[in-house]
PDB file of C-alpha atoms in Angstrom:
ATOM      1  CA  UNK A   1       0.002   0.045  -0.002  1.00 78.00           C
ATOM      2  CA  UNK A   2       1.302   3.449  -0.945  1.00 85.00           C
ATOM      3  CA  UNK A   3       1.187   6.576   1.274  1.00 89.00           C
ATOM      4  CA  UNK A   4      -1.499   7.892  -1.001  1.00 90.00           C
ATOM      5  CA  UNK A   5      -3.529   4.744  -0.584  1.00 88.00           C
ATOM      6  CA  UNK A   6      -3.191   4.924   3.218  1.00 90.00           C
ATOM      7  CA  UNK A   7      -4.306   8.550   3.435  1.00 92.00           C
ATOM      8  CA  UNK A   8      -7.327   7.929   1.267  1.00 91.00           C
ATOM      9  CA  UNK A   9      -8.549   5.217   3.759  1.00 86.00           C
ATOM     10  CA  UNK A  10      -7.247   6.766   7.012  1.00 86.00           C
ATOM     11  CA  UNK A  11      -9.601   7.053   9.915  1.00 85.00           C
ATOM     12  CA  UNK A  12      -9.943  10.335  11.763  1.00 89.00           C
ATOM     13  CA  UNK A  13      -6.843  10.822  13.884  1.00 92.00           C
ATOM     14  CA  UNK A  14      -7.477  10.954  17.692  1.00 93.00           C
ATOM     15  CA  UNK A  15      -7.203  13.940  19.923  1.00 94.00           C
ATOM     16  CA  UNK A  16      -6.656  14.108  23.553  1.00 94.00           C
ATOM     17  CA  UNK A  17     -10.052  14.130  25.569  1.00 93.00           C
ATOM     18  CA  UNK A  18      -8.335  16.255  28.271  1.00 94.00           C
ATOM     19  CA  UNK A  19      -7.177  18.796  25.704  1.00 95.00           C
ATOM     20  CA  UNK A  20     -10.597  18.972  24.031  1.00 95.00           C
ATOM     21  CA  UNK A  21     -12.415  19.423  27.320  1.00 95.00           C
ATOM     22  CA  UNK A  22     -10.078  22.228  28.334  1.00 96.00           C
ATOM     23  CA  UNK A  23     -10.601  23.948  25.065  1.00 96.00           C
ATOM     24  CA  UNK A  24     -14.410  23.588  25.208  1.00 95.00           C
ATOM     25  CA  UNK A  25     -14.388  25.311  28.615  1.00 96.00           C
ATOM     26  CA  UNK A  26     -12.217  28.049  27.468  1.00 97.00           C
ATOM     27  CA  UNK A  27     -14.238  28.658  24.334  1.00 95.00           C
ATOM     28  CA  UNK A  28     -17.434  28.984  26.273  1.00 94.00           C
ATOM     29  CA  UNK A  29     -16.021  31.864  28.433  1.00 95.00           C
ATOM     30  CA  UNK A  30     -17.429  35.280  27.725  1.00 94.00           C
ATOM     31  CA  UNK A  31     -13.971  36.455  26.605  1.00 95.00           C
ATOM     32  CA  UNK A  32     -11.978  33.427  25.731  1.00 96.00           C
ATOM     33  CA  UNK A  33      -8.168  33.767  26.297  1.00 96.00           C
ATOM     34  CA  UNK A  34      -6.451  33.302  22.881  1.00 95.00           C
ATOM     35  CA  UNK A  35      -3.186  32.568  24.575  1.00 96.00           C
ATOM     36  CA  UNK A  36      -4.729  29.775  26.486  1.00 96.00           C
ATOM     37  CA  UNK A  37      -6.487  28.474  23.328  1.00 97.00           C
ATOM     38  CA  UNK A  38      -3.074  28.481  21.478  1.00 97.00           C
ATOM     39  CA  UNK A  39      -1.431  26.578  24.351  1.00 96.00           C
ATOM     40  CA  UNK A  40      -4.140  23.912  24.424  1.00 97.00           C
ATOM     41  CA  UNK A  41      -4.286  23.356  20.697  1.00 97.00           C
ATOM     42  CA  UNK A  42      -0.369  23.202  20.606  1.00 96.00           C
ATOM     43  CA  UNK A  43      -0.618  20.201  23.021  1.00 96.00           C
ATOM     44  CA  UNK A  44      -2.564  17.995  20.496  1.00 97.00           C
ATOM     45  CA  UNK A  45      -0.959  16.909  17.204  1.00 98.00           C
ATOM     46  CA  UNK A  46      -4.123  16.001  15.384  1.00 97.00           C
ATOM     47  CA  UNK A  47      -5.995  19.027  16.239  1.00 97.00           C
ATOM     48  CA  UNK A  48      -3.102  21.248  15.412  1.00 98.00           C
ATOM     49  CA  UNK A  49      -2.992  19.715  11.982  1.00 97.00           C
ATOM     50  CA  UNK A  50      -6.737  20.346  11.403  1.00 96.00           C
ATOM     51  CA  UNK A  51      -6.342  24.053  12.637  1.00 97.00           C
ATOM     52  CA  UNK A  52      -3.379  24.674  10.289  1.00 97.00           C
ATOM     53  CA  UNK A  53      -5.314  22.934   7.402  1.00 96.00           C
ATOM     54  CA  UNK A  54      -8.152  25.348   7.961  1.00 95.00           C
ATOM     55  CA  UNK A  55      -5.897  28.409   8.011  1.00 95.00           C
ATOM     56  CA  UNK A  56      -4.050  27.336   4.989  1.00 94.00           C
ATOM     57  CA  UNK A  57      -7.090  26.824   3.076  1.00 91.00           C
ATOM     58  CA  UNK A  58      -7.270  28.818  -0.352  1.00 87.00           C
ATOM     59  CA  UNK A  59     -10.126  31.022   0.941  1.00 83.00           C
ATOM     60  CA  UNK A  60      -7.804  32.909   3.160  1.00 81.00           C
ATOM     61  CA  UNK A  61      -5.338  33.506   0.163  1.00 78.00           C
ATOM     62  CA  UNK A  62      -2.353  32.195   2.396  1.00 71.00           C
ATOM     63  CA  UNK A  63      -2.155  28.789   1.011  1.00 70.00           C
ATOM     64  CA  UNK A  64       1.003  27.316   2.335  1.00 79.00           C
ATOM     65  CA  UNK A  65       2.110  30.256   4.458  1.00 90.00           C
ATOM     66  CA  UNK A  66       0.680  29.702   7.946  1.00 94.00           C
ATOM     67  CA  UNK A  67       3.072  27.603  10.031  1.00 94.00           C
ATOM     68  CA  UNK A  68       2.068  28.384  13.578  1.00 95.00           C
ATOM     69  CA  UNK A  69      -1.170  27.993  15.720  1.00 96.00           C
ATOM     70  CA  UNK A  70      -0.902  31.631  16.724  1.00 95.00           C
ATOM     71  CA  UNK A  71      -0.963  32.620  13.043  1.00 94.00           C
ATOM     72  CA  UNK A  72      -3.855  30.238  12.394  1.00 96.00           C
ATOM     73  CA  UNK A  73      -5.966  31.725  15.345  1.00 96.00           C
ATOM     74  CA  UNK A  74      -5.485  35.215  13.902  1.00 94.00           C
ATOM     75  CA  UNK A  75      -7.259  34.082  10.781  1.00 93.00           C
ATOM     76  CA  UNK A  76      -9.952  31.610  12.018  1.00 95.00           C
ATOM     77  CA  UNK A  77     -13.137  32.477  14.035  1.00 95.00           C
ATOM     78  CA  UNK A  78     -13.440  30.972  17.299  1.00 95.00           C
ATOM     79  CA  UNK A  79     -16.692  29.274  16.081  1.00 95.00           C
ATOM     80  CA  UNK A  80     -14.587  27.531  13.510  1.00 96.00           C
ATOM     81  CA  UNK A  81     -12.242  26.317  16.198  1.00 96.00           C
ATOM     82  CA  UNK A  82     -15.147  25.112  18.407  1.00 96.00           C
ATOM     83  CA  UNK A  83     -16.636  23.350  15.467  1.00 96.00           C
ATOM     84  CA  UNK A  84     -13.309  21.391  14.986  1.00 96.00           C
ATOM     85  CA  UNK A  85     -13.221  20.492  18.737  1.00 96.00           C
ATOM     86  CA  UNK A  86     -16.819  19.182  18.678  1.00 94.00           C
ATOM     87  CA  UNK A  87     -16.111  17.165  15.479  1.00 93.00           C
ATOM     88  CA  UNK A  88     -13.089  15.631  17.300  1.00 93.00           C
ATOM     89  CA  UNK A  89     -15.296  14.729  20.258  1.00 90.00           C
ATOM     90  CA  UNK A  90     -17.818  13.155  18.049  1.00 87.00           C
ATOM     91  CA  UNK A  91     -15.457  11.038  16.161  1.00 80.00           C
ATOM     92  CA  UNK A  92     -15.446   7.252  16.788  1.00 59.00           C
ATOM     93  CA  UNK A  93     -12.753   5.867  19.090  1.00 64.00           C
ATOM     94  CA  UNK A  94      -9.419   5.194  17.491  1.00 68.00           C
ATOM     95  CA  UNK A  95      -8.624   1.668  17.092  1.00 65.00           C
ATOM     96  CA  UNK A  96      -5.086   1.767  15.834  1.00 63.00           C
ATOM     97  CA  UNK A  97      -2.965   2.397  18.915  1.00 67.00           C
ATOM     98  CA  UNK A  98      -2.128  -1.164  19.794  1.00 71.00           C
ATOM     99  CA  UNK A  99       1.392  -1.239  21.103  1.00 78.00           C
ATOM    100  CA  UNK A 100       1.559   2.485  21.190  1.00 88.00           C
ATOM    101  CA  UNK A 101      -0.559   3.937  23.976  1.00 91.00           C
ATOM    102  CA  UNK A 102      -2.001   7.297  22.916  1.00 92.00           C
ATOM    103  CA  UNK A 103      -1.060   8.949  26.210  1.00 93.00           C
ATOM    104  CA  UNK A 104       2.468   8.100  25.553  1.00 93.00           C
ATOM    105  CA  UNK A 105       2.308   9.152  21.989  1.00 95.00           C
ATOM    106  CA  UNK A 106       0.983  12.598  22.988  1.00 95.00           C
ATOM    107  CA  UNK A 107       3.821  12.979  25.578  1.00 94.00           C
ATOM    108  CA  UNK A 108       6.370  11.908  23.091  1.00 96.00           C
ATOM    109  CA  UNK A 109       5.116  14.286  20.383  1.00 97.00           C
ATOM    110  CA  UNK A 110       5.090  17.230  22.672  1.00 96.00           C
ATOM    111  CA  UNK A 111       8.556  16.422  23.976  1.00 95.00           C
ATOM    112  CA  UNK A 112       9.755  16.355  20.367  1.00 97.00           C
ATOM    113  CA  UNK A 113       8.169  19.656  19.541  1.00 97.00           C
ATOM    114  CA  UNK A 114       9.717  21.425  22.519  1.00 96.00           C
ATOM    115  CA  UNK A 115      13.103  20.080  21.837  1.00 97.00           C
ATOM    116  CA  UNK A 116      12.881  21.033  18.155  1.00 97.00           C
ATOM    117  CA  UNK A 117      11.830  24.645  19.097  1.00 97.00           C
ATOM    118  CA  UNK A 118      14.710  25.052  21.435  1.00 96.00           C
ATOM    119  CA  UNK A 119      17.181  23.668  18.840  1.00 97.00           C
ATOM    120  CA  UNK A 120      15.755  25.984  16.251  1.00 97.00           C
ATOM    121  CA  UNK A 121      16.164  28.910  18.591  1.00 96.00           C
ATOM    122  CA  UNK A 122      19.875  27.954  19.083  1.00 95.00           C
ATOM    123  CA  UNK A 123      20.392  27.899  15.224  1.00 95.00           C
ATOM    124  CA  UNK A 124      18.264  30.960  14.420  1.00 95.00           C
ATOM    125  CA  UNK A 125      15.830  28.863  12.565  1.00 95.00           C
ATOM    126  CA  UNK A 126      12.046  29.344  12.577  1.00 95.00           C
ATOM    127  CA  UNK A 127      11.111  28.237  15.977  1.00 96.00           C
ATOM    128  CA  UNK A 128       7.288  28.049  15.362  1.00 95.00           C
ATOM    129  CA  UNK A 129       7.788  25.987  12.430  1.00 96.00           C
ATOM    130  CA  UNK A 130      10.109  23.588  14.308  1.00 97.00           C
ATOM    131  CA  UNK A 131       7.655  23.220  17.131  1.00 98.00           C
ATOM    132  CA  UNK A 132       4.766  22.195  14.499  1.00 98.00           C
ATOM    133  CA  UNK A 133       7.104  19.881  12.785  1.00 98.00           C
ATOM    134  CA  UNK A 134       8.008  18.087  15.946  1.00 98.00           C
ATOM    135  CA  UNK A 135       4.416  17.918  17.175  1.00 98.00           C
ATOM    136  CA  UNK A 136       2.923  16.316  13.973  1.00 98.00           C
ATOM    137  CA  UNK A 137       5.961  14.399  12.796  1.00 98.00           C
ATOM    138  CA  UNK A 138       4.664  11.034  14.121  1.00 97.00           C
ATOM    139  CA  UNK A 139       1.013  11.346  12.984  1.00 97.00           C
ATOM    140  CA  UNK A 140       1.922   9.009  10.166  1.00 96.00           C
ATOM    141  CA  UNK A 141       2.698   6.368  12.685  1.00 95.00           C
ATOM    142  CA  UNK A 142      -1.012   6.367  13.856  1.00 94.00           C
ATOM    143  CA  UNK A 143      -2.180   6.118  10.289  1.00 94.00           C
ATOM    144  CA  UNK A 144       0.023   3.286   9.586  1.00 94.00           C
ATOM    145  CA  UNK A 145      -0.911   1.325  12.659  1.00 91.00           C
ATOM    146  CA  UNK A 146      -4.627   1.983  11.959  1.00 89.00           C
ATOM    147  CA  UNK A 147      -4.693   0.721   8.462  1.00 88.00           C
ATOM    148  CA  UNK A 148      -1.510  -1.244   7.610  1.00 90.00           C
ATOM    149  CA  UNK A 149      -1.119  -4.644   9.348  1.00 90.00           C
ATOM    150  CA  UNK A 150       2.411  -4.905   8.130  1.00 93.00           C
ATOM    151  CA  UNK A 151       3.376  -1.899  10.276  1.00 92.00           C
ATOM    152  CA  UNK A 152       2.064  -3.576  13.382  1.00 92.00           C
ATOM    153  CA  UNK A 153       3.977  -6.667  12.391  1.00 93.00           C
ATOM    154  CA  UNK A 154       7.293  -4.710  12.618  1.00 95.00           C
ATOM    155  CA  UNK A 155       6.721  -4.377  16.253  1.00 93.00           C
ATOM    156  CA  UNK A 156       8.064  -7.885  16.741  1.00 92.00           C
ATOM    157  CA  UNK A 157      11.563  -6.817  15.795  1.00 91.00           C
ATOM    158  CA  UNK A 158      11.449  -2.950  16.233  1.00 93.00           C
ATOM    159  CA  UNK A 159       8.912  -1.304  18.443  1.00 91.00           C
ATOM    160  CA  UNK A 160       7.221   2.086  17.575  1.00 94.00           C
ATOM    161  CA  UNK A 161       9.645   4.507  19.425  1.00 95.00           C
ATOM    162  CA  UNK A 162      12.906   2.484  18.708  1.00 96.00           C
ATOM    163  CA  UNK A 163      15.578   4.528  17.371  1.00 96.00           C
ATOM    164  CA  UNK A 164      15.821   2.302  14.355  1.00 96.00           C
ATOM    165  CA  UNK A 165      12.094   2.415  13.551  1.00 96.00           C
ATOM    166  CA  UNK A 166      12.324   4.799  10.596  1.00 96.00           C
ATOM    167  CA  UNK A 167      15.030   2.613   8.978  1.00 96.00           C
ATOM    168  CA  UNK A 168      13.061  -0.507   9.548  1.00 97.00           C
ATOM    169  CA  UNK A 169       9.866   1.104   8.080  1.00 97.00           C
ATOM    170  CA  UNK A 170      11.752   2.093   4.937  1.00 96.00           C
ATOM    171  CA  UNK A 171      13.275  -1.256   4.432  1.00 95.00           C
ATOM    172  CA  UNK A 172      10.091  -3.266   4.969  1.00 95.00           C
ATOM    173  CA  UNK A 173       7.399  -0.844   3.749  1.00 95.00           C
ATOM    174  CA  UNK A 174       9.101   1.508   1.350  1.00 95.00           C
ATOM    175  CA  UNK A 175       8.418   4.716   3.447  1.00 96.00           C
ATOM    176  CA  UNK A 176       8.509   5.740   7.144  1.00 97.00           C
ATOM    177  CA  UNK A 177       6.139   7.393   9.380  1.00 97.00           C
ATOM    178  CA  UNK A 178       7.571  10.991   8.842  1.00 97.00           C
ATOM    179  CA  UNK A 179       7.434  10.640   5.142  1.00 97.00           C
ATOM    180  CA  UNK A 180       3.690   9.655   5.520  1.00 97.00           C
ATOM    181  CA  UNK A 181       3.185  12.788   7.796  1.00 98.00           C
ATOM    182  CA  UNK A 182       4.857  14.869   5.153  1.00 97.00           C
ATOM    183  CA  UNK A 183       2.225  13.623   2.652  1.00 97.00           C
ATOM    184  CA  UNK A 184      -0.464  14.554   5.199  1.00 97.00           C
ATOM    185  CA  UNK A 185       1.035  18.047   5.610  1.00 97.00           C
ATOM    186  CA  UNK A 186       1.191  18.375   1.876  1.00 95.00           C
ATOM    187  CA  UNK A 187      -2.471  17.302   1.586  1.00 94.00           C
ATOM    188  CA  UNK A 188      -3.349  19.991   4.234  1.00 94.00           C
ATOM    189  CA  UNK A 189      -1.504  22.752   2.320  1.00 94.00           C
ATOM    190  CA  UNK A 190       0.908  23.314   5.072  1.00 96.00           C
ATOM    191  CA  UNK A 191       4.030  25.365   4.277  1.00 95.00           C
ATOM    192  CA  UNK A 192       6.770  23.738   2.073  1.00 94.00           C
ATOM    193  CA  UNK A 193       9.256  24.139   4.867  1.00 93.00           C
ATOM    194  CA  UNK A 194       7.214  21.752   7.111  1.00 96.00           C
ATOM    195  CA  UNK A 195       6.602  19.286   4.329  1.00 96.00           C
ATOM    196  CA  UNK A 196      10.382  19.192   3.535  1.00 94.00           C
ATOM    197  CA  UNK A 197      11.450  18.893   7.205  1.00 96.00           C
ATOM    198  CA  UNK A 198       9.096  15.921   7.648  1.00 97.00           C
ATOM    199  CA  UNK A 199       9.922  14.172   4.372  1.00 96.00           C
ATOM    200  CA  UNK A 200      13.655  14.230   5.004  1.00 96.00           C
ATOM    201  CA  UNK A 201      13.712  13.907   8.895  1.00 96.00           C
ATOM    202  CA  UNK A 202      14.848  10.394   8.759  1.00 95.00           C
ATOM    203  CA  UNK A 203      17.894  11.392   6.450  1.00 93.00           C
ATOM    204  CA  UNK A 204      18.303  15.221   6.435  1.00 93.00           C
ATOM    205  CA  UNK A 205      20.902  15.276   3.763  1.00 86.00           C
ATOM    206  CA  UNK A 206      19.027  13.058   1.040  1.00 82.00           C
ATOM    207  CA  UNK A 207      17.320  16.177  -0.272  1.00 72.00           C
ATOM    208  CA  UNK A 208      19.034  18.085  -3.037  1.00 73.00           C
ATOM    209  CA  UNK A 209      17.969  21.389  -1.491  1.00 63.00           C
ATOM    210  CA  UNK A 210      19.120  20.789   2.048  1.00 75.00           C
ATOM    211  CA  UNK A 211      16.530  21.959   4.675  1.00 84.00           C
ATOM    212  CA  UNK A 212      18.185  22.622   8.086  1.00 92.00           C
ATOM    213  CA  UNK A 213      14.752  22.015   9.765  1.00 96.00           C
ATOM    214  CA  UNK A 214      14.855  18.408   8.818  1.00 96.00           C
ATOM    215  CA  UNK A 215      18.104  18.002  10.728  1.00 96.00           C
ATOM    216  CA  UNK A 216      16.671  19.886  13.676  1.00 97.00           C
ATOM    217  CA  UNK A 217      13.746  17.422  13.693  1.00 98.00           C
ATOM    218  CA  UNK A 218      16.127  14.466  13.461  1.00 97.00           C
ATOM    219  CA  UNK A 219      17.884  15.521  16.486  1.00 97.00           C
ATOM    220  CA  UNK A 220      14.699  16.299  18.445  1.00 97.00           C
ATOM    221  CA  UNK A 221      13.392  12.914  17.574  1.00 98.00           C
ATOM    222  CA  UNK A 222      16.605  11.311  18.866  1.00 97.00           C
ATOM    223  CA  UNK A 223      16.347  13.162  22.215  1.00 96.00           C
ATOM    224  CA  UNK A 224      12.612  12.503  22.782  1.00 96.00           C
ATOM    225  CA  UNK A 225      12.863   8.839  21.949  1.00 96.00           C
ATOM    226  CA  UNK A 226      15.993   8.559  24.074  1.00 95.00           C
ATOM    227  CA  UNK A 227      14.017   9.724  26.923  1.00 93.00           C
ATOM    228  CA  UNK A 228      11.156   7.389  26.259  1.00 93.00           C
ATOM    229  CA  UNK A 229      13.735   4.652  26.162  1.00 93.00           C
ATOM    230  CA  UNK A 230      15.377   5.710  29.344  1.00 93.00           C
ATOM    231  CA  UNK A 231      18.806   6.090  27.716  1.00 93.00           C
ATOM    232  CA  UNK A 232      21.580   7.518  29.964  1.00 92.00           C
ATOM    233  CA  UNK A 233      25.150   8.505  29.809  1.00 91.00           C
ATOM    234  CA  UNK A 234      27.047   6.125  27.582  1.00 95.00           C
ATOM    235  CA  UNK A 235      23.876   4.997  25.767  1.00 96.00           C
ATOM    236  CA  UNK A 236      23.144   8.550  24.852  1.00 96.00           C
ATOM    237  CA  UNK A 237      26.675   8.947  23.473  1.00 96.00           C
ATOM    238  CA  UNK A 238      26.560   5.813  21.465  1.00 97.00           C
ATOM    239  CA  UNK A 239      23.324   6.538  19.762  1.00 97.00           C
ATOM    240  CA  UNK A 240      23.757  10.274  19.247  1.00 97.00           C
ATOM    241  CA  UNK A 241      23.339  11.245  15.536  1.00 96.00           C
ATOM    242  CA  UNK A 242      26.713  12.967  15.363  1.00 96.00           C
ATOM    243  CA  UNK A 243      27.024  13.410  11.699  1.00 93.00           C
ATOM    244  CA  UNK A 244      23.667  15.291  11.484  1.00 94.00           C
ATOM    245  CA  UNK A 245      24.653  17.353  14.512  1.00 95.00           C
ATOM    246  CA  UNK A 246      28.047  18.258  12.944  1.00 94.00           C
ATOM    247  CA  UNK A 247      26.381  19.534   9.972  1.00 91.00           C
ATOM    248  CA  UNK A 248      24.454  22.135  12.072  1.00 93.00           C
ATOM    249  CA  UNK A 249      27.709  22.855  13.965  1.00 95.00           C
ATOM    250  CA  UNK A 250      26.529  21.121  17.283  1.00 96.00           C
ATOM    251  CA  UNK A 251      27.860  18.490  19.520  1.00 96.00           C
ATOM    252  CA  UNK A 252      26.009  16.222  22.100  1.00 96.00           C
ATOM    253  CA  UNK A 253      26.692  18.681  24.913  1.00 95.00           C
ATOM    254  CA  UNK A 254      25.128  21.528  23.019  1.00 93.00           C
ATOM    255  CA  UNK A 255      22.021  19.446  22.154  1.00 94.00           C
ATOM    256  CA  UNK A 256      21.560  18.205  25.664  1.00 93.00           C
ATOM    257  CA  UNK A 257      22.095  21.708  27.057  1.00 90.00           C
ATOM    258  CA  UNK A 258      19.052  22.773  25.068  1.00 85.00           C
ATOM    259  CA  UNK A 259      16.557  20.380  26.768  1.00 80.00           C
ATOM    260  CA  UNK A 260      13.528  22.538  27.653  1.00 79.00           C
ATOM    261  CA  UNK A 261      12.163  19.634  29.816  1.00 76.00           C
ATOM    262  CA  UNK A 262      13.052  18.314  33.179  1.00 72.00           C
ATOM    263  CA  UNK A 263      13.267  14.725  32.104  1.00 69.00           C
ATOM    264  CA  UNK A 264      13.811  13.432  35.641  1.00 60.00           C
ATOM    265  CA  UNK A 265      10.354  14.757  36.759  1.00 51.00           C
ATOM    266  CA  UNK A 266       8.469  13.525  33.796  1.00 55.00           C
ATOM    267  CA  UNK A 267       6.441  10.290  33.845  1.00 45.00           C
ATOM    268  CA  UNK A 268       6.358   8.428  30.763  1.00 43.00           C
ATOM    269  CA  UNK A 269       4.453   5.362  29.749  1.00 41.00           C
ATOM    270  CA  UNK A 270       5.662   1.814  29.247  1.00 40.00           C
ATOM    271  CA  UNK A 271       9.011   1.636  27.519  1.00 39.00           C
ATOM    272  CA  UNK A 272       8.406   0.386  24.073  1.00 42.00           C
ATOM    273  CA  UNK A 273      11.852  -0.627  22.915  1.00 42.00           C
ATOM    274  CA  UNK A 274      15.200  -1.669  24.148  1.00 37.00           C
ATOM    275  CA  UNK A 275      18.218   0.710  23.792  1.00 35.00           C
ATOM    276  CA  UNK A 276      19.930   0.604  20.493  1.00 40.00           C
ATOM    277  CA  UNK A 277      23.409  -0.851  20.549  1.00 32.00           C
TER     278      UNK A 277
END
């Protein structure tokens, strides 16, 4: 099955019930706080993609230019946002998360987004685009798990958040989850910088026109997955994608110093893979 086939038959992607409840409460206020609405939406990958798709619709004349939730909220009416929240609440329960608990998926996605934003700031890249790329980069994994039995079968040798997962998916399926996420972003008319970052996140230097944001996302994925796997000290050093970091002028210490998260206080879900050796 090709990425196009998968997207043509993909079920609605799940949103966090907690995020949706918080958003509905805020949207019902006499004077909703846009800052809080922005923060809530940015905590949910699927809803963020829907909001950005709506803001990049041809009707606004900004097709492919809106790359942040704040920009999107400046264009959309709050009634539109509320309709999207209600629609997400009404959708059937998602059945494709076997082996990848949704709570863990949401935590991992937010971790990746925060690290990507921090690294982009260090490199003077677009921090808002980096955050969105980190947040939505793994949505393709949910699509694959919901509609592609072969993806679930990969779990026997390489579980969802394993550092080798993208390589294994490309070898067995012909594409990886971030490439599928790129197709989703393109379908939603998101900016090209986001589509390219997602398409080449697995191998940032494969693109003829090198996109630094792809390398930023590559490093952010490593850091967020390393946390989920519980990697420490030597395991971090061994698995660090040094070639990608060197092209950005970074080393492992510089990357680790940009951590915006107190990993020691964060409660993660069940570990889904063994450390890469």
